[in-house]
Short mmCIF file of C-alpha atoms and ligand atoms in Angstrom, two decimals:
data_model
loop_
_atom_site.label_atom_id
_atom_site.label_comp_id
_atom_site.label_asym_id
_atom_site.label_seq_id
_atom_site.Cartn_x
_atom_site.Cartn_y
_atom_site.Cartn_z
CA MET A 260 57.96 -57.33 -107.90
CA ALA A 261 58.09 -54.70 -104.74
CA ASP A 262 56.59 -56.66 -101.80
CA CYS A 263 57.65 -59.20 -101.45
CA ASP A 264 60.80 -61.56 -102.65
CA TYR A 265 58.94 -64.33 -103.99
CA LEU A 266 55.92 -65.38 -105.38
CA TYR A 267 54.11 -68.82 -105.09
CA LYS A 268 50.91 -69.89 -106.42
CA ILE A 269 49.51 -72.71 -104.11
CA ILE A 270 46.54 -75.14 -105.65
CA LEU A 271 44.95 -77.33 -102.91
CA ILE A 272 43.31 -80.67 -104.27
CA GLY A 273 41.72 -83.85 -102.56
CA ASP A 274 38.22 -85.68 -101.84
CA ILE A 275 35.17 -83.47 -101.49
CA ASN A 276 34.70 -82.71 -97.38
CA VAL A 277 38.27 -83.57 -96.26
CA GLY A 278 38.65 -79.59 -95.05
CA LYS A 279 40.54 -77.94 -97.92
CA THR A 280 38.12 -75.06 -97.84
CA SER A 281 38.38 -74.76 -93.84
CA ILE A 282 42.03 -75.27 -93.78
CA VAL A 283 42.40 -72.04 -96.50
CA ARG A 284 40.00 -70.41 -94.62
CA ARG A 285 41.80 -70.70 -91.24
CA PHE A 286 44.64 -70.05 -92.51
CA ARG A 287 43.40 -66.56 -94.27
CA ASP A 288 41.47 -65.33 -91.68
CA GLY A 289 42.27 -67.44 -88.46
CA ALA A 290 38.65 -69.13 -88.35
CA PHE A 291 36.91 -71.99 -88.33
CA ASP A 292 33.11 -72.01 -88.73
CA ASP A 293 31.58 -75.73 -89.01
CA THR A 294 28.36 -73.82 -90.97
CA TYR A 295 30.86 -72.73 -93.74
CA ARG A 296 29.41 -72.85 -97.30
CA THR A 297 31.67 -72.86 -100.36
CA THR A 298 31.33 -69.82 -102.57
CA ILE A 299 33.09 -69.41 -105.27
CA GLY A 300 35.42 -66.27 -104.90
CA VAL A 301 36.09 -66.32 -101.50
CA ASP A 302 38.37 -69.18 -102.09
CA PHE A 303 41.10 -67.48 -102.30
CA ALA A 304 43.94 -66.17 -100.21
CA ILE A 305 47.37 -64.63 -100.06
CA ARG A 306 49.41 -64.24 -97.34
CA THR A 307 52.69 -63.64 -97.24
CA LEU A 308 55.13 -65.11 -95.37
CA ASP A 309 58.76 -64.63 -93.77
CA ILE A 310 60.78 -66.61 -94.27
CA ASP A 311 64.32 -66.70 -93.40
CA ASN A 312 64.10 -62.43 -93.47
CA LYS A 313 62.61 -63.38 -97.02
CA GLN A 314 59.29 -62.42 -98.13
CA VAL A 315 57.48 -65.07 -99.40
CA LYS A 316 54.26 -64.12 -100.76
CA LEU A 317 51.61 -66.99 -101.42
CA GLN A 318 48.99 -67.30 -103.50
CA ILE A 319 46.50 -70.14 -102.24
CA TRP A 320 43.72 -71.45 -104.22
CA ASP A 321 40.98 -74.18 -103.37
CA THR A 322 38.80 -75.63 -106.08
CA SER A 323 35.73 -74.21 -105.14
CA GLY A 324 33.74 -77.71 -105.37
CA GLN A 325 34.97 -78.43 -109.07
CA GLU A 326 35.91 -81.71 -107.07
CA ARG A 327 32.77 -82.86 -107.06
CA PHE A 328 33.42 -84.02 -110.25
CA ARG A 329 36.63 -85.96 -109.22
CA SER A 330 38.72 -83.58 -111.74
CA ILE A 331 40.13 -80.02 -111.85
CA THR A 332 40.40 -78.06 -115.39
CA THR A 333 43.93 -77.68 -116.67
CA SER A 334 43.99 -73.64 -116.20
CA TYR A 335 43.50 -74.27 -112.82
CA PHE A 336 46.63 -76.22 -112.70
CA ARG A 337 48.24 -73.87 -114.65
CA ASN A 338 51.77 -72.76 -113.15
CA ALA A 339 51.43 -73.96 -109.88
CA HIS A 340 54.60 -73.59 -108.03
CA GLY A 341 52.84 -75.92 -105.13
CA ILE A 342 50.02 -78.52 -104.61
CA VAL A 343 48.86 -78.71 -101.11
CA LEU A 344 47.48 -82.77 -102.00
CA VAL A 345 44.63 -82.76 -98.85
CA TYR A 346 42.81 -86.50 -97.05
CA ASP A 347 40.86 -86.40 -94.29
CA ILE A 348 42.70 -89.18 -91.78
CA THR A 349 38.96 -89.94 -90.29
CA ASN A 350 38.36 -91.48 -94.22
CA ARG A 351 40.13 -94.10 -95.47
CA THR A 352 38.78 -93.58 -98.89
CA SER A 353 40.02 -89.90 -98.90
CA LEU A 354 43.89 -91.33 -99.31
CA GLU A 355 43.00 -94.22 -102.09
CA VAL A 356 41.47 -91.26 -103.96
CA ALA A 357 45.17 -89.24 -103.83
CA GLU A 358 46.64 -91.55 -105.82
CA ARG A 359 44.40 -90.41 -108.76
CA TRP A 360 44.88 -86.87 -107.38
CA LEU A 361 47.84 -87.10 -108.45
CA MET A 362 48.32 -88.51 -112.11
CA ASP A 363 45.84 -85.40 -112.31
CA VAL A 364 48.49 -83.10 -111.14
CA ASN A 365 51.28 -84.75 -113.55
CA ARG A 366 49.44 -84.50 -116.36
CA LEU A 367 47.87 -80.85 -116.13
CA CYS A 368 50.78 -78.65 -114.32
CA GLY A 369 53.78 -77.96 -116.70
CA ASP A 370 56.33 -77.49 -114.35
CA SER A 371 57.12 -80.45 -111.55
CA PRO A 372 55.83 -78.71 -108.66
CA VAL A 373 56.37 -79.23 -105.29
CA ASN A 374 53.51 -81.85 -103.43
CA LEU A 375 52.88 -81.55 -99.52
CA LEU A 376 50.46 -84.40 -98.30
CA VAL A 377 48.21 -83.21 -95.62
CA GLY A 378 45.99 -85.35 -93.43
CA ASN A 379 43.04 -83.02 -92.15
CA LYS A 380 40.78 -83.44 -89.21
CA SER A 381 43.78 -83.97 -85.77
CA ASP A 382 40.99 -83.31 -83.50
CA LEU A 383 39.18 -86.16 -84.57
CA ILE A 384 41.55 -88.67 -83.24
CA ASP A 385 39.26 -91.07 -81.80
CA ARG A 386 38.17 -91.37 -85.62
CA ARG A 387 41.42 -92.47 -86.81
CA GLN A 388 41.62 -94.38 -90.27
CA VAL A 389 44.61 -94.03 -91.39
CA THR A 390 47.87 -93.82 -89.28
CA ILE A 391 50.54 -91.64 -89.74
CA GLN A 392 52.55 -94.10 -91.35
CA GLU A 393 51.07 -95.50 -93.80
CA ALA A 394 50.69 -91.26 -95.12
CA LYS A 395 53.95 -91.31 -94.77
CA THR A 396 54.91 -94.44 -96.98
CA PHE A 397 52.67 -92.73 -99.28
CA ALA A 398 54.26 -89.30 -99.27
CA ALA A 399 57.53 -91.06 -99.85
CA ASN A 400 55.86 -93.31 -102.59
CA HIS A 401 54.99 -90.36 -104.12
CA GLY A 402 57.95 -87.99 -103.58
CA MET A 403 55.73 -85.41 -101.43
CA ILE A 404 56.97 -83.47 -98.92
CA GLY A 405 54.98 -83.89 -95.26
CA PRO A 406 52.93 -85.63 -94.24
CA ILE A 407 51.59 -83.25 -91.43
CA GLU A 408 48.31 -83.97 -89.26
CA THR A 409 46.32 -80.87 -89.08
CA SER A 410 43.18 -79.51 -87.81
CA ALA A 411 41.27 -76.96 -89.79
CA LYS A 412 39.19 -76.71 -86.74
CA SER A 413 41.72 -76.29 -84.16
CA ALA A 414 44.55 -74.46 -86.35
CA ALA A 415 46.74 -76.91 -85.24
CA ASN A 416 49.86 -77.49 -87.64
CA ILE A 417 47.88 -75.12 -89.88
CA ASP A 418 50.44 -72.04 -90.33
CA GLN A 419 53.05 -74.68 -90.04
CA ALA A 420 51.70 -77.01 -93.71
CA PHE A 421 52.17 -73.31 -95.15
CA TYR A 422 55.30 -73.25 -93.90
CA SER A 423 56.68 -76.28 -94.46
CA LEU A 424 56.04 -76.09 -98.31
CA ALA A 425 57.16 -72.01 -98.71
CA GLN A 426 60.12 -73.25 -97.30
CA GLU A 427 60.76 -75.95 -99.10
CA LEU A 428 59.80 -73.78 -102.63
CA VAL A 429 62.06 -71.25 -101.29
CA GLN A 430 65.02 -73.90 -101.24
CA CYS A 431 64.08 -75.16 -104.50
CA ASN A 432 64.77 -71.71 -106.61
P1 GDP Q 549 36.42 -79.37 -98.71
O1 GDP Q 549 35.14 -79.88 -99.45
O2 GDP Q 549 37.75 -80.47 -98.80
O3 GDP Q 549 36.67 -77.93 -98.58
O4 GDP Q 549 35.51 -79.63 -97.01
P2 GDP Q 549 35.29 -77.98 -96.54
O5 GDP Q 549 35.90 -77.11 -95.88
O6 GDP Q 549 33.85 -77.77 -96.57
O7 GDP Q 549 34.90 -79.07 -95.03
C1 GDP Q 549 34.60 -79.98 -95.03
C2 GDP Q 549 33.48 -80.59 -93.42
O8 GDP Q 549 34.20 -80.78 -92.29
C3 GDP Q 549 32.67 -79.33 -93.13
O9 GDP Q 549 31.64 -79.76 -92.46
C4 GDP Q 549 33.60 -78.89 -92.11
O10 GDP Q 549 33.00 -77.86 -90.71
C5 GDP Q 549 34.64 -80.06 -91.43
N1 GDP Q 549 35.86 -79.87 -90.86
C6 GDP Q 549 36.65 -79.06 -91.89
N2 GDP Q 549 38.22 -79.52 -91.47
C7 GDP Q 549 37.82 -79.83 -90.28
C8 GDP Q 549 38.77 -80.18 -89.35
O11 GDP Q 549 40.03 -79.82 -89.09
N3 GDP Q 549 38.19 -80.58 -88.16
C9 GDP Q 549 36.55 -81.16 -88.07
N4 GDP Q 549 36.34 -82.07 -87.03
N5 GDP Q 549 36.13 -81.06 -88.73
C10 GDP Q 549 36.33 -79.75 -90.10
MG1 MG Q 550 35.51 -76.68 -100.82
#
């Protein structure tokens, strides 16, 4: 590849409404829109990050509404290098169902991807239902990196989350 040193396929998974589409959109466009509606075709982002002077291209895939059925097709997971598992810090159920997403990852991903746990909606701190400690325990128990708390709305930690994942991927290679 001429234009980058590394190319990674990253997929976002997690319960519906946790903010996956908003995270991808924030990362790609630097924007947030409360009225934004998911459409197939825009749930995709490519950005090249500079990691230790290496050009690391991330190809990021959103689930395009498939999470409604709590299952995602094999083709979506195939050849993923990294997984971003998103829950909503104001919704306890969204962390509880994360377990199920990981089972799908283990079943459907060929090689073991690097998994990052992301707690979104950190701007809604007064409605918090999941503590950072609980998320740390979850991540540790499942061999994940993170957790990182983000807000697609305020942009807090969105870039940092993808940088951490990219850094880990580069180190693994
Ligand atoms: P998805 O179903 O996981 O793709 O979630 P969406 O990106 O469609 O977001 C679901 C809802 O949560 C939408 O109403 C978003 O505007 C809202 N949302 C997403 N991220 C944030 C965030 O960081 N903070 C707040 N307050 N709302 C968010
Ligand atoms: Mg979505």
